[in-house]
């Protein structure tokens, strides 16, 4: 896993509340880790993928919140939302939240995992369950609390060619600023041949390279790369 520090914001270490909507700025101790790997080992084969994201900032009340995450898979990676191996979830955000995902067809559920939110200084660690559903040219991410603390959150990852772009809103619960700090998600391999939901793209120098581009609510940006072994 590649891990880098980010020092891109001049107001490092300051937590701004009120006029800036409770946005946290990074201190010099902020770190962001990203590891996204394909489960296939050969180009052109059906694949799933695993994503592990983690942010930390011991020098601030909480890490800065994410605004946009764009994951670029290897060139020629294909997402097939017309695959008969899946069904698309057409439920509204309200329906998904109210039913904790049961409004989506079982066949639309493509992945599961866990997440952690940070509601410091009140609740610094909020564990959540994570699930992913296939929508219409997008992946729907559902976060649900594991315990009494936390809230149900629906995020949408728009898919265009080999890119998945997810917008993350400013999260405020009862006046408390909440930041998602960790996500571990596994999207399974679904379908086969031309009917596969995801088909692995180009293998370059024995690796499937994946780029994760982070844009934070503070305005800072960071790009990380990860890879998994493959053959052509």
mmCIF file of N, CA, C and O in Angstrom, residues 110-191:
data_model
loop_
_atom_site.group_PDB
_atom_site.id
_atom_site.type_symbol
_atom_site.label_atom_id
_atom_site.label_comp_id
_atom_site.label_asym_id
_atom_site.label_seq_id
_atom_site.Cartn_x
_atom_site.Cartn_y
_atom_site.Cartn_z
ATOM 1 N N UNK A 110 -23.302 -5.845 -5.763
ATOM 2 C CA UNK A 110 -22.052 -6.290 -6.387
ATOM 3 C C UNK A 110 -20.878 -6.338 -5.429
ATOM 4 O O UNK A 110 -19.822 -6.882 -5.773
ATOM 5 N N UNK A 111 -21.031 -5.755 -4.241
ATOM 6 C CA UNK A 111 -19.897 -5.742 -3.331
ATOM 7 C C UNK A 111 -20.273 -5.448 -1.896
ATOM 8 O O UNK A 111 -21.348 -4.907 -1.619
ATOM 9 N N UNK A 112 -19.377 -5.801 -0.974
ATOM 10 C CA UNK A 112 -19.588 -5.562 0.452
ATOM 11 C C UNK A 112 -18.276 -5.155 1.104
ATOM 12 O O UNK A 112 -17.194 -5.364 0.550
ATOM 13 N N UNK A 113 -18.386 -4.593 2.297
ATOM 14 C CA UNK A 113 -17.190 -4.222 3.028
ATOM 15 C C UNK A 113 -17.515 -3.471 4.296
ATOM 16 O O UNK A 113 -18.611 -3.607 4.861
ATOM 17 N N UNK A 114 -16.573 -2.663 4.733
ATOM 18 C CA UNK A 114 -16.734 -1.878 5.959
ATOM 19 C C UNK A 114 -16.213 -0.466 5.732
ATOM 20 O O UNK A 114 -15.460 -0.196 4.790
ATOM 21 N N UNK A 115 -16.620 0.428 6.617
ATOM 22 C CA UNK A 115 -16.152 1.815 6.559
ATOM 23 C C UNK A 115 -16.036 2.349 7.982
ATOM 24 O O UNK A 115 -16.574 1.765 8.925
ATOM 25 N N UNK A 116 -15.325 3.464 8.119
ATOM 26 C CA UNK A 116 -15.203 4.142 9.404
ATOM 27 C C UNK A 116 -15.402 5.631 9.171
ATOM 28 O O UNK A 116 -14.835 6.209 8.234
ATOM 29 N N UNK A 117 -16.215 6.250 10.024
ATOM 30 C CA UNK A 117 -16.409 7.698 9.971
ATOM 31 C C UNK A 117 -15.837 8.308 11.246
ATOM 32 O O UNK A 117 -15.701 7.642 12.276
ATOM 33 N N UNK A 118 -15.503 9.594 11.165
ATOM 34 C CA UNK A 118 -14.926 10.315 12.289
ATOM 35 C C UNK A 118 -15.814 11.507 12.617
ATOM 36 O O UNK A 118 -15.992 12.400 11.788
ATOM 37 N N UNK A 119 -16.379 11.488 13.826
ATOM 38 C CA UNK A 119 -17.223 12.593 14.281
ATOM 39 C C UNK A 119 -16.591 13.322 15.445
ATOM 40 O O UNK A 119 -17.294 13.791 16.345
ATOM 41 N N UNK A 120 -15.256 13.408 15.456
ATOM 42 C CA UNK A 120 -14.528 14.071 16.541
ATOM 43 C C UNK A 120 -14.947 15.546 16.640
ATOM 44 O O UNK A 120 -15.320 16.153 15.632
ATOM 45 N N UNK A 121 -14.920 16.096 17.836
ATOM 46 C CA UNK A 121 -14.398 15.499 19.065
ATOM 47 C C UNK A 121 -15.411 14.670 19.849
ATOM 48 O O UNK A 121 -15.066 14.101 20.893
ATOM 49 N N UNK A 122 -16.647 14.575 19.375
ATOM 50 C CA UNK A 122 -17.678 13.857 20.131
ATOM 51 C C UNK A 122 -17.537 12.346 19.982
ATOM 52 O O UNK A 122 -17.440 11.606 20.962
ATOM 53 N N UNK A 123 -17.557 11.855 18.727
ATOM 54 C CA UNK A 123 -17.426 10.421 18.464
ATOM 55 C C UNK A 123 -16.338 10.236 17.401
ATOM 56 O O UNK A 123 -16.615 10.307 16.202
ATOM 57 N N UNK A 124 -15.098 10.004 17.801
ATOM 58 C CA UNK A 124 -13.995 9.934 16.837
ATOM 59 C C UNK A 124 -14.008 8.698 15.948
ATOM 60 O O UNK A 124 -13.443 8.721 14.860
ATOM 61 N N UNK A 125 -14.636 7.617 16.396
ATOM 62 C CA UNK A 125 -14.675 6.390 15.600
ATOM 63 C C UNK A 125 -16.106 5.892 15.483
ATOM 64 O O UNK A 125 -16.738 5.546 16.488
ATOM 65 N N UNK A 126 -16.619 5.876 14.243
ATOM 66 C CA UNK A 126 -17.978 5.397 13.982
ATOM 67 C C UNK A 126 -17.883 4.279 12.949
ATOM 68 O O UNK A 126 -17.721 4.530 11.748
ATOM 69 N N UNK A 127 -17.973 3.000 13.364
ATOM 70 C CA UNK A 127 -17.888 1.892 12.416
ATOM 71 C C UNK A 127 -19.164 1.737 11.600
ATOM 72 O O UNK A 127 -20.266 1.905 12.129
ATOM 73 N N UNK A 128 -19.010 1.437 10.325
ATOM 74 C CA UNK A 128 -20.151 1.274 9.440
ATOM 75 C C UNK A 128 -19.975 0.052 8.542
ATOM 76 O O UNK A 128 -18.858 -0.381 8.264
ATOM 77 N N UNK A 129 -21.104 -0.494 8.092
ATOM 78 C CA UNK A 129 -21.099 -1.513 7.052
ATOM 79 C C UNK A 129 -21.154 -0.812 5.703
ATOM 80 O O UNK A 129 -21.749 0.270 5.580
ATOM 81 N N UNK A 130 -20.559 -1.407 4.689
ATOM 82 C CA UNK A 130 -20.573 -0.839 3.343
ATOM 83 C C UNK A 130 -21.098 -1.866 2.349
ATOM 84 O O UNK A 130 -20.849 -3.066 2.494
ATOM 85 N N UNK A 131 -21.830 -1.392 1.366
ATOM 86 C CA UNK A 131 -22.322 -2.267 0.300
ATOM 87 C C UNK A 131 -22.296 -1.481 -1.006
ATOM 88 O O UNK A 131 -22.352 -0.240 -1.013
ATOM 89 N N UNK A 132 -22.188 -2.195 -2.115
ATOM 90 C CA UNK A 132 -22.174 -1.563 -3.431
ATOM 91 C C UNK A 132 -23.224 -2.241 -4.307
ATOM 92 O O UNK A 132 -23.374 -3.464 -4.284
ATOM 93 N N UNK A 133 -23.949 -1.412 -5.072
ATOM 94 C CA UNK A 133 -24.986 -1.904 -5.968
ATOM 95 C C UNK A 133 -24.757 -1.350 -7.371
ATOM 96 O O UNK A 133 -24.246 -0.237 -7.534
ATOM 97 N N UNK A 134 -25.134 -2.118 -8.363
ATOM 98 C CA UNK A 134 -25.061 -1.632 -9.743
ATOM 99 C C UNK A 134 -26.294 -0.799 -10.029
ATOM 100 O O UNK A 134 -27.435 -1.230 -9.798
ATOM 101 N N UNK A 135 -26.089 0.419 -10.532
ATOM 102 C CA UNK A 135 -27.192 1.276 -10.936
ATOM 103 C C UNK A 135 -27.190 1.428 -12.441
ATOM 104 O O UNK A 135 -26.782 0.521 -13.172
ATOM 105 N N UNK A 136 -27.629 2.570 -12.924
ATOM 106 C CA UNK A 136 -27.620 2.861 -14.358
ATOM 107 C C UNK A 136 -26.351 3.646 -14.677
ATOM 108 O O UNK A 136 -26.282 4.852 -14.439
ATOM 109 N N UNK A 137 -25.338 2.937 -15.179
ATOM 110 C CA UNK A 137 -24.023 3.517 -15.475
ATOM 111 C C UNK A 137 -23.393 4.175 -14.257
ATOM 112 O O UNK A 137 -22.657 5.156 -14.349
ATOM 113 N N UNK A 138 -23.681 3.601 -13.106
ATOM 114 C CA UNK A 138 -23.075 4.100 -11.880
ATOM 115 C C UNK A 138 -23.090 3.005 -10.817
ATOM 116 O O UNK A 138 -23.872 2.050 -10.885
ATOM 117 N N UNK A 139 -22.208 3.166 -9.853
ATOM 118 C CA UNK A 139 -22.157 2.266 -8.711
ATOM 119 C C UNK A 139 -22.713 3.018 -7.515
ATOM 120 O O UNK A 139 -22.320 4.159 -7.241
ATOM 121 N N UNK A 140 -23.645 2.393 -6.822
ATOM 122 C CA UNK A 140 -24.285 3.006 -5.659
ATOM 123 C C UNK A 140 -23.623 2.445 -4.406
ATOM 124 O O UNK A 140 -23.591 1.230 -4.203
ATOM 125 N N UNK A 141 -23.076 3.334 -3.576
ATOM 126 C CA UNK A 141 -22.425 2.919 -2.341
ATOM 127 C C UNK A 141 -23.346 3.237 -1.162
ATOM 128 O O UNK A 141 -23.837 4.362 -1.037
ATOM 129 N N UNK A 142 -23.568 2.248 -0.311
ATOM 130 C CA UNK A 142 -24.441 2.415 0.846
ATOM 131 C C UNK A 142 -23.654 2.157 2.124
ATOM 132 O O UNK A 142 -23.049 1.092 2.288
ATOM 133 N N UNK A 143 -23.635 3.150 3.021
ATOM 134 C CA UNK A 143 -22.999 3.004 4.323
ATOM 135 C C UNK A 143 -24.075 2.997 5.395
ATOM 136 O O UNK A 143 -24.937 3.889 5.423
ATOM 137 N N UNK A 144 -24.050 2.014 6.283
ATOM 138 C CA UNK A 144 -25.034 1.894 7.360
ATOM 139 C C UNK A 144 -24.311 1.672 8.685
ATOM 140 O O UNK A 144 -23.324 0.935 8.747
ATOM 141 N N UNK A 145 -24.795 2.281 9.775
ATOM 142 C CA UNK A 145 -24.118 2.153 11.072
ATOM 143 C C UNK A 145 -24.098 0.722 11.587
ATOM 144 O O UNK A 145 -25.076 -0.012 11.443
ATOM 145 N N UNK A 146 -22.982 0.347 12.199
ATOM 146 C CA UNK A 146 -22.899 -0.954 12.850
ATOM 147 C C UNK A 146 -23.512 -0.920 14.246
ATOM 148 O O UNK A 146 -23.949 -1.935 14.779
ATOM 149 N N UNK A 147 -23.508 0.265 14.847
ATOM 150 C CA UNK A 147 -24.042 0.419 16.199
ATOM 151 C C UNK A 147 -25.078 1.514 16.260
ATOM 152 O O UNK A 147 -25.691 1.878 15.248
ATOM 153 N N UNK A 148 -25.252 2.090 17.440
ATOM 154 C CA UNK A 148 -26.264 3.131 17.631
ATOM 155 C C UNK A 148 -25.835 4.468 17.048
ATOM 156 O O UNK A 148 -26.669 5.300 16.684
ATOM 157 N N UNK A 149 -24.525 4.701 16.960
ATOM 158 C CA UNK A 149 -24.016 5.962 16.402
ATOM 159 C C UNK A 149 -23.856 5.837 14.893
ATOM 160 O O UNK A 149 -23.641 4.753 14.362
ATOM 161 N N UNK A 150 -23.975 6.970 14.219
ATOM 162 C CA UNK A 150 -23.782 6.982 12.772
ATOM 163 C C UNK A 150 -25.065 7.260 12.032
ATOM 164 O O UNK A 150 -26.150 7.380 12.621
ATOM 165 N N UNK A 151 -24.956 7.372 10.713
ATOM 166 C CA UNK A 151 -26.114 7.638 9.884
ATOM 167 C C UNK A 151 -26.007 6.865 8.586
ATOM 168 O O UNK A 151 -24.926 6.424 8.189
ATOM 169 N N UNK A 152 -27.139 6.690 7.932
ATOM 170 C CA UNK A 152 -27.172 5.995 6.654
ATOM 171 C C UNK A 152 -26.786 6.983 5.564
ATOM 172 O O UNK A 152 -27.309 8.090 5.497
ATOM 173 N N UNK A 153 -25.845 6.581 4.723
ATOM 174 C CA UNK A 153 -25.347 7.468 3.677
ATOM 175 C C UNK A 153 -25.329 6.741 2.339
ATOM 176 O O UNK A 153 -24.910 5.591 2.260
ATOM 177 N N UNK A 154 -25.809 7.413 1.293
ATOM 178 C CA UNK A 154 -25.787 6.875 -0.067
ATOM 179 C C UNK A 154 -24.902 7.762 -0.921
ATOM 180 O O UNK A 154 -25.089 8.985 -0.969
ATOM 181 N N UNK A 155 -23.921 7.167 -1.590
ATOM 182 C CA UNK A 155 -23.030 7.880 -2.498
ATOM 183 C C UNK A 155 -23.121 7.251 -3.879
ATOM 184 O O UNK A 155 -23.394 6.054 -4.006
ATOM 185 N N UNK A 156 -22.864 8.044 -4.905
ATOM 186 C CA UNK A 156 -22.967 7.553 -6.276
ATOM 187 C C UNK A 156 -21.635 7.702 -6.994
ATOM 188 O O UNK A 156 -21.046 8.789 -7.032
ATOM 189 N N UNK A 157 -21.165 6.593 -7.571
ATOM 190 C CA UNK A 157 -19.948 6.608 -8.363
ATOM 191 C C UNK A 157 -20.292 6.519 -9.839
ATOM 192 O O UNK A 157 -20.697 5.462 -10.326
ATOM 193 N N UNK A 158 -20.163 7.623 -10.549
ATOM 194 C CA UNK A 158 -20.469 7.648 -11.984
ATOM 195 C C UNK A 158 -19.373 6.935 -12.750
ATOM 196 O O UNK A 158 -18.181 7.179 -12.528
ATOM 197 N N UNK A 159 -19.771 6.056 -13.672
ATOM 198 C CA UNK A 159 -18.806 5.267 -14.434
ATOM 199 C C UNK A 159 -18.765 5.742 -15.879
ATOM 200 O O UNK A 159 -19.790 5.826 -16.552
ATOM 201 N N UNK A 160 -17.580 6.092 -16.351
ATOM 202 C CA UNK A 160 -17.368 6.497 -17.737
ATOM 203 C C UNK A 160 -16.104 5.811 -18.226
ATOM 204 O O UNK A 160 -15.014 6.075 -17.706
ATOM 205 N N UNK A 161 -16.262 4.897 -19.183
ATOM 206 C CA UNK A 161 -15.126 4.101 -19.681
ATOM 207 C C UNK A 161 -14.460 3.368 -18.517
ATOM 208 O O UNK A 161 -15.102 2.572 -17.846
ATOM 209 N N UNK A 162 -13.185 3.684 -18.229
ATOM 210 C CA UNK A 162 -12.465 2.979 -17.159
ATOM 211 C C UNK A 162 -12.338 3.811 -15.881
ATOM 212 O O UNK A 162 -11.497 3.523 -15.028
ATOM 213 N N UNK A 163 -13.205 4.834 -15.734
ATOM 214 C CA UNK A 163 -13.136 5.709 -14.565
ATOM 215 C C UNK A 163 -14.413 5.643 -13.730
ATOM 216 O O UNK A 163 -15.517 5.614 -14.268
ATOM 217 N N UNK A 164 -14.228 5.659 -12.405
ATOM 218 C CA UNK A 164 -15.349 5.741 -11.469
ATOM 219 C C UNK A 164 -15.147 6.997 -10.629
ATOM 220 O O UNK A 164 -14.158 7.110 -9.897
ATOM 221 N N UNK A 165 -16.067 7.958 -10.743
ATOM 222 C CA UNK A 165 -15.951 9.231 -10.031
ATOM 223 C C UNK A 165 -17.069 9.345 -9.001
ATOM 224 O O UNK A 165 -18.248 9.314 -9.354
ATOM 225 N N UNK A 166 -16.684 9.479 -7.744
ATOM 226 C CA UNK A 166 -17.655 9.529 -6.646
ATOM 227 C C UNK A 166 -17.605 10.892 -5.960
ATOM 228 O O UNK A 166 -16.537 11.355 -5.558
ATOM 229 N N UNK A 167 -18.770 11.517 -5.851
ATOM 230 C CA UNK A 167 -18.898 12.788 -5.145
ATOM 231 C C UNK A 167 -19.286 12.514 -3.692
ATOM 232 O O UNK A 167 -20.173 11.710 -3.420
ATOM 233 N N UNK A 168 -18.616 13.202 -2.764
ATOM 234 C CA UNK A 168 -18.906 13.035 -1.338
ATOM 235 C C UNK A 168 -19.339 14.383 -0.772
ATOM 236 O O UNK A 168 -18.559 15.337 -0.785
ATOM 237 N N UNK A 169 -20.573 14.493 -0.296
ATOM 238 C CA UNK A 169 -21.041 15.776 0.235
ATOM 239 C C UNK A 169 -20.457 16.071 1.606
ATOM 240 O O UNK A 169 -19.915 15.174 2.271
ATOM 241 N N UNK A 170 -20.554 17.335 2.031
ATOM 242 C CA UNK A 170 -20.221 17.669 3.411
ATOM 243 C C UNK A 170 -21.271 16.989 4.289
ATOM 244 O O UNK A 170 -22.466 17.132 4.070
ATOM 245 N N UNK A 171 -20.799 16.217 5.262
ATOM 246 C CA UNK A 171 -21.712 15.445 6.115
ATOM 247 C C UNK A 171 -21.819 16.125 7.472
ATOM 248 O O UNK A 171 -20.825 16.320 8.172
ATOM 249 N N UNK A 172 -23.045 16.503 7.839
ATOM 250 C CA UNK A 172 -23.283 17.162 9.117
ATOM 251 C C UNK A 172 -24.463 16.485 9.801
ATOM 252 O O UNK A 172 -25.546 16.399 9.242
ATOM 253 N N UNK A 173 -24.226 15.976 10.997
ATOM 254 C CA UNK A 173 -25.274 15.288 11.753
ATOM 255 C C UNK A 173 -25.510 16.020 13.068
ATOM 256 O O UNK A 173 -24.673 15.982 13.968
ATOM 257 N N UNK A 174 -26.634 16.721 13.149
ATOM 258 C CA UNK A 174 -26.962 17.447 14.371
ATOM 259 C C UNK A 174 -25.938 18.485 14.746
ATOM 260 O O UNK A 174 -25.649 18.703 15.922
ATOM 261 N N UNK A 175 -25.349 19.144 13.741
ATOM 262 C CA UNK A 175 -24.330 20.158 13.988
ATOM 263 C C UNK A 175 -22.927 19.597 14.116
ATOM 264 O O UNK A 175 -21.963 20.349 14.269
ATOM 265 N N UNK A 176 -22.798 18.268 14.028
ATOM 266 C CA UNK A 176 -21.500 17.626 14.136
ATOM 267 C C UNK A 176 -20.943 17.324 12.756
ATOM 268 O O UNK A 176 -21.603 16.690 11.935
ATOM 269 N N UNK A 177 -19.722 17.794 12.491
ATOM 270 C CA UNK A 177 -19.076 17.507 11.219
ATOM 271 C C UNK A 177 -18.560 16.066 11.229
ATOM 272 O O UNK A 177 -17.880 15.648 12.161
ATOM 273 N N UNK A 178 -18.906 15.299 10.188
ATOM 274 C CA UNK A 178 -18.504 13.899 10.108
ATOM 275 C C UNK A 178 -17.689 13.684 8.842
ATOM 276 O O UNK A 178 -18.049 14.153 7.766
ATOM 277 N N UNK A 179 -16.581 12.962 8.969
ATOM 278 C CA UNK A 179 -15.679 12.686 7.853
ATOM 279 C C UNK A 179 -15.508 11.180 7.707
ATOM 280 O O UNK A 179 -15.281 10.472 8.700
ATOM 281 N N UNK A 180 -15.607 10.673 6.481
ATOM 282 C CA UNK A 180 -15.333 9.270 6.224
ATOM 283 C C UNK A 180 -13.816 9.097 6.140
ATOM 284 O O UNK A 180 -13.160 9.724 5.310
ATOM 285 N N UNK A 181 -13.261 8.265 7.000
ATOM 286 C CA UNK A 181 -11.808 8.120 7.068
ATOM 287 C C UNK A 181 -11.302 6.783 6.528
ATOM 288 O O UNK A 181 -10.102 6.650 6.269
ATOM 289 N N UNK A 182 -12.175 5.800 6.406
ATOM 290 C CA UNK A 182 -11.711 4.493 5.939
ATOM 291 C C UNK A 182 -12.809 3.779 5.166
ATOM 292 O O UNK A 182 -13.991 3.898 5.494
ATOM 293 N N UNK A 183 -12.401 3.063 4.130
ATOM 294 C CA UNK A 183 -13.315 2.222 3.364
ATOM 295 C C UNK A 183 -12.557 1.008 2.865
ATOM 296 O O UNK A 183 -11.496 1.132 2.251
ATOM 297 N N UNK A 184 -13.087 -0.170 3.156
ATOM 298 C CA UNK A 184 -12.565 -1.416 2.616
ATOM 299 C C UNK A 184 -13.715 -2.106 1.905
ATOM 300 O O UNK A 184 -14.684 -2.524 2.551
ATOM 301 N N UNK A 185 -13.609 -2.210 0.595
ATOM 302 C CA UNK A 185 -14.711 -2.722 -0.206
ATOM 303 C C UNK A 185 -14.212 -3.762 -1.197
ATOM 304 O O UNK A 185 -13.189 -3.566 -1.855
ATOM 305 N N UNK A 186 -14.937 -4.870 -1.301
ATOM 306 C CA UNK A 186 -14.624 -5.902 -2.281
ATOM 307 C C UNK A 186 -15.791 -6.033 -3.248
ATOM 308 O O UNK A 186 -16.919 -6.310 -2.840
ATOM 309 N N UNK A 187 -15.525 -5.793 -4.519
ATOM 310 C CA UNK A 187 -16.516 -5.994 -5.581
ATOM 311 C C UNK A 187 -16.190 -7.327 -6.245
ATOM 312 O O UNK A 187 -15.081 -7.528 -6.748
ATOM 313 N N UNK A 188 -17.132 -8.242 -6.212
ATOM 314 C CA UNK A 188 -16.873 -9.604 -6.687
ATOM 315 C C UNK A 188 -16.857 -9.692 -8.212
ATOM 316 O O UNK A 188 -17.377 -8.812 -8.907
ATOM 317 N N UNK A 189 -16.259 -10.763 -8.707
ATOM 318 C CA UNK A 189 -16.275 -11.050 -10.138
ATOM 319 C C UNK A 189 -17.660 -11.573 -10.500
ATOM 320 O O UNK A 189 -18.157 -12.520 -9.892
ATOM 321 N N UNK A 190 -18.293 -10.936 -11.481
ATOM 322 C CA UNK A 190 -19.670 -11.288 -11.854
ATOM 323 C C UNK A 190 -19.741 -11.538 -13.347
ATOM 324 O O UNK A 190 -19.318 -10.698 -14.146
ATOM 325 N N UNK A 191 -20.326 -12.667 -13.748
ATOM 326 C CA UNK A 191 -20.501 -12.978 -15.166
ATOM 327 C C UNK A 191 -19.234 -13.532 -15.798
ATOM 328 O O UNK A 191 -18.174 -13.605 -15.174
#
